[in-house]
Short mmCIF file of C-alpha atoms in Angstrom, two decimals:
data_model
loop_
_atom_site.label_atom_id
_atom_site.label_comp_id
_atom_site.label_asym_id
_atom_site.label_seq_id
_atom_site.Cartn_x
_atom_site.Cartn_y
_atom_site.Cartn_z
CA MET A 1 20.04 -1.11 0.39
CA HIS A 2 19.78 0.79 3.63
CA THR A 3 18.89 -1.63 6.41
CA SER A 4 18.83 0.27 9.69
CA ALA A 5 15.73 -0.32 11.79
CA ARG A 6 13.38 2.50 12.73
CA ALA A 7 11.55 2.89 15.99
CA ASP A 8 8.22 2.07 14.30
CA GLY A 9 9.56 -1.29 13.09
CA ILE A 10 9.40 -0.48 9.39
CA ARG A 11 12.75 -0.63 7.70
CA PRO A 12 13.42 2.27 5.35
CA ALA A 13 15.03 1.39 2.07
CA HIS A 14 16.86 3.00 -0.79
CA THR A 15 15.93 0.74 -3.66
CA ALA A 16 16.06 1.23 -7.40
CA ALA A 17 12.74 1.68 -9.17
CA GLU A 18 13.12 2.63 -12.81
CA ALA A 19 11.73 6.02 -13.70
CA GLU A 20 11.09 7.25 -17.22
CA SER A 21 14.48 8.93 -17.11
CA GLY A 22 16.09 5.55 -16.53
CA ARG A 23 17.64 6.68 -13.26
CA PRO A 24 16.82 4.89 -10.00
CA THR A 25 14.26 6.43 -7.69
CA GLU A 26 15.60 6.80 -4.16
CA TRP A 27 12.89 6.27 -1.60
CA THR A 28 12.32 6.03 2.12
CA LEU A 29 9.46 5.50 4.54
CA ARG A 30 8.98 8.10 7.23
CA PRO A 31 6.46 8.04 10.08
CA ALA A 32 3.24 9.83 9.21
CA GLU A 33 2.26 12.92 11.15
CA PRO A 34 -1.27 14.18 11.82
CA SER A 35 -0.60 17.01 9.35
CA ASP A 36 -0.22 14.44 6.52
CA VAL A 37 -3.90 13.50 6.60
CA GLU A 38 -5.13 15.93 3.91
CA ALA A 39 -2.39 15.09 1.41
CA ILE A 40 -3.10 11.38 1.95
CA ALA A 41 -6.88 11.89 1.66
CA GLU A 42 -6.39 13.73 -1.64
CA LEU A 43 -4.05 11.03 -2.97
CA ARG A 44 -6.58 8.36 -1.99
CA ALA A 45 -9.34 10.14 -3.93
CA THR A 46 -7.10 10.50 -6.99
CA VAL A 47 -5.85 6.91 -6.99
CA MET A 48 -9.18 5.24 -6.22
CA ARG A 49 -11.36 7.38 -8.49
CA PRO A 50 -11.08 5.29 -11.70
CA ASP A 51 -11.94 2.01 -9.95
CA LEU A 52 -14.70 3.53 -7.85
CA GLU A 53 -16.23 5.22 -10.91
CA ARG A 54 -16.07 1.91 -12.81
CA LEU A 55 -17.93 0.29 -9.90
CA GLY A 56 -20.43 3.17 -9.74
CA ARG A 57 -19.33 4.08 -6.21
CA PHE A 58 -17.26 7.27 -6.45
CA ASP A 59 -18.21 10.06 -4.05
CA GLY A 60 -15.36 12.55 -3.69
CA HIS A 61 -16.36 13.69 -0.21
CA ARG A 62 -16.93 10.16 1.08
CA VAL A 63 -13.65 8.74 -0.25
CA ARG A 64 -11.70 11.51 1.49
CA GLN A 65 -13.73 11.39 4.71
CA ARG A 66 -13.31 7.63 5.09
CA LEU A 67 -9.54 8.16 5.08
CA ARG A 68 -9.78 11.00 7.60
CA ASP A 69 -11.97 8.88 9.89
CA SER A 70 -9.61 5.89 9.87
CA PHE A 71 -6.26 7.71 9.67
CA SER A 72 -3.75 6.36 12.19
CA PRO A 73 -0.42 8.20 12.09
CA ARG A 74 0.92 5.61 14.53
CA HIS A 75 0.60 2.83 11.93
CA THR A 76 1.06 4.85 8.74
CA SER A 77 4.24 5.59 6.84
CA VAL A 78 4.67 8.23 4.17
CA ILE A 79 6.57 7.14 1.07
CA VAL A 80 9.10 9.76 0.04
CA ALA A 81 10.65 9.33 -3.43
CA ASP A 82 13.46 11.55 -4.63
CA GLY A 83 12.76 13.83 -1.66
CA ALA A 84 9.05 14.39 -2.39
CA PHE A 85 5.74 12.99 -1.07
CA ALA A 86 5.02 9.94 -3.22
CA GLY A 87 2.44 7.96 -1.29
CA CYS A 88 1.61 6.19 1.92
CA VAL A 89 0.95 2.81 3.49
CA THR A 90 -0.65 1.70 6.73
CA VAL A 91 0.29 -1.57 8.43
CA ARG A 92 -2.12 -2.09 11.31
CA PRO A 93 -1.78 -4.87 13.88
CA ALA A 94 -4.79 -7.17 13.86
CA GLU A 95 -5.88 -10.44 15.34
CA GLU A 96 -3.80 -13.18 13.69
CA GLY A 97 -1.44 -10.82 11.87
CA GLN A 98 -1.52 -7.44 10.19
CA TRP A 99 -3.76 -5.46 7.83
CA LEU A 100 -2.11 -3.61 4.98
CA GLU A 101 -4.27 -0.58 4.24
CA HIS A 102 -4.15 2.75 2.48
CA PHE A 103 -1.30 1.79 0.15
CA TYR A 104 -1.36 4.58 -2.41
CA LEU A 105 1.28 5.87 -4.81
CA ALA A 106 1.09 8.99 -6.91
CA PRO A 107 -0.18 7.95 -10.37
CA ALA A 108 2.97 9.28 -12.07
CA LEU A 109 4.94 6.63 -10.17
CA HIS A 110 2.75 3.65 -11.07
CA GLY A 111 4.40 0.91 -13.11
CA ARG A 112 7.97 1.86 -12.21
CA GLY A 113 8.68 -0.72 -9.53
CA LEU A 114 8.32 1.59 -6.53
CA GLY A 115 5.16 -0.12 -5.25
CA SER A 116 6.86 -3.51 -5.50
CA ALA A 117 9.94 -2.22 -3.67
CA VAL A 118 7.85 -0.77 -0.83
CA LEU A 119 5.66 -3.87 -0.60
CA ARG A 120 8.68 -6.18 -0.61
CA THR A 121 10.19 -4.22 2.30
CA LEU A 122 6.97 -4.45 4.32
CA LEU A 123 6.55 -8.15 3.61
CA GLU A 124 10.15 -8.94 4.57
CA ARG A 125 9.36 -7.41 7.96
CA ALA A 126 6.12 -9.41 8.29
CA ASP A 127 8.01 -12.59 7.35
CA ALA A 128 10.69 -11.83 9.97
CA ASP A 129 7.89 -11.48 12.53
CA ASP A 130 6.21 -14.66 11.17
CA VAL A 131 2.81 -12.97 10.71
CA ARG A 132 0.22 -13.18 7.97
CA VAL A 133 -0.87 -10.04 6.17
CA ARG A 134 -4.39 -9.30 4.99
CA LEU A 135 -5.74 -6.59 2.71
CA ASN A 136 -8.65 -5.79 0.50
CA VAL A 137 -8.61 -4.41 -3.01
CA LEU A 138 -11.45 -3.24 -5.24
CA GLN A 139 -12.78 -5.67 -7.84
CA GLY A 140 -11.00 -5.13 -11.15
CA SER A 141 -8.18 -3.06 -9.67
CA ALA A 142 -4.75 -3.43 -11.27
CA ALA A 143 -3.32 -3.49 -7.73
CA ARG A 144 -4.59 -7.05 -7.35
CA ARG A 145 -1.89 -8.28 -9.76
CA LEU A 146 0.77 -6.57 -7.65
CA TYR A 147 -0.46 -8.33 -4.54
CA GLU A 148 -0.71 -11.71 -6.27
CA ARG A 149 2.91 -11.36 -7.48
CA HIS A 150 3.91 -10.92 -3.85
CA GLY A 151 2.20 -14.07 -2.58
CA PHE A 152 -1.31 -12.87 -1.69
CA THR A 153 -4.22 -15.17 -2.46
CA VAL A 154 -7.96 -14.52 -2.50
CA GLU A 155 -9.69 -15.36 0.75
CA VAL A 156 -13.19 -14.11 -0.10
CA GLN A 157 -14.77 -11.60 -2.46
CA ASP A 158 -17.99 -9.76 -3.05
CA PRO A 159 -19.20 -7.55 -5.93
CA VAL A 160 -17.04 -4.63 -4.71
CA ASP A 161 -14.10 -5.98 -2.70
CA VAL A 162 -11.56 -8.80 -2.93
CA TYR A 163 -10.11 -9.82 0.44
CA MET A 164 -6.65 -11.32 0.21
CA VAL A 165 -4.18 -12.94 2.59
CA ARG A 166 -0.47 -13.71 2.49
CA GLN A 167 1.01 -16.36 4.75
CA PRO A 168 4.45 -15.76 6.25
CA GLY A 169 7.20 -16.65 3.80
CA ALA A 170 4.85 -16.95 0.82
CA GLY A 171 7.52 -15.37 -1.38
CA THR A 172 7.30 -13.35 -4.52
CA LEU A 173 6.60 -14.64 -8.01
CA GLU A 174 9.28 -13.88 -10.58
CA VAL A 175 7.84 -11.64 -13.23
CA PHE A 176 9.58 -11.19 -16.54
CA ARG A 177 8.83 -8.13 -18.64
#
C-alpha cells in the first residue's frame, strides 16, 4: 500500500479491490478541481436515483443542483480507479469532528471492495486525528450496511434520512463472504 501523505491530508492508496476480471483495481484519491463538478453531479444523480425514486423524491435537476450548490473542491477528493474517474468523496471539517459527504462510486464498481478500501483509508486518517465522523444515508440504502461494517452507528433517523456517527477507533467488523 502506498502511504505517502498528501498536502490535503488524505492518504492515497493502491489497494486491491476485486473486479469481475479477478485482477486488483489500482486506485488513488486526487484533489478535486472546480472542473470536476459536472461529472460529480451526474454521478450523484445516477447513484442516488434508485433510492430517491423508491422514496418518491427523485428530481433530476434538484439532485444535481444540490451537489453544485454544496460542492467544495477544497474538501473533496476524486477517486481514480485503473486511471479513470470512478467516484468522489468529501470530508468536511465540522464542529466535533468531520462530515463524510458525497461518497459516490460508479455503479459498475459497486460490490467489488473499492468503497470499503476508500472508506477504510479515510477512517484510518480520522482515527489518527482522533476525530469522530458523521454522515447521513437515505433510508433503505445499501450503503448503510457498508457504513455499519466500518463502525458507524445510528444517531437519529427520520422517514428519509439516517444520520450515523463513528467514534474514533471504532474499528471495522469482519465480514465473511
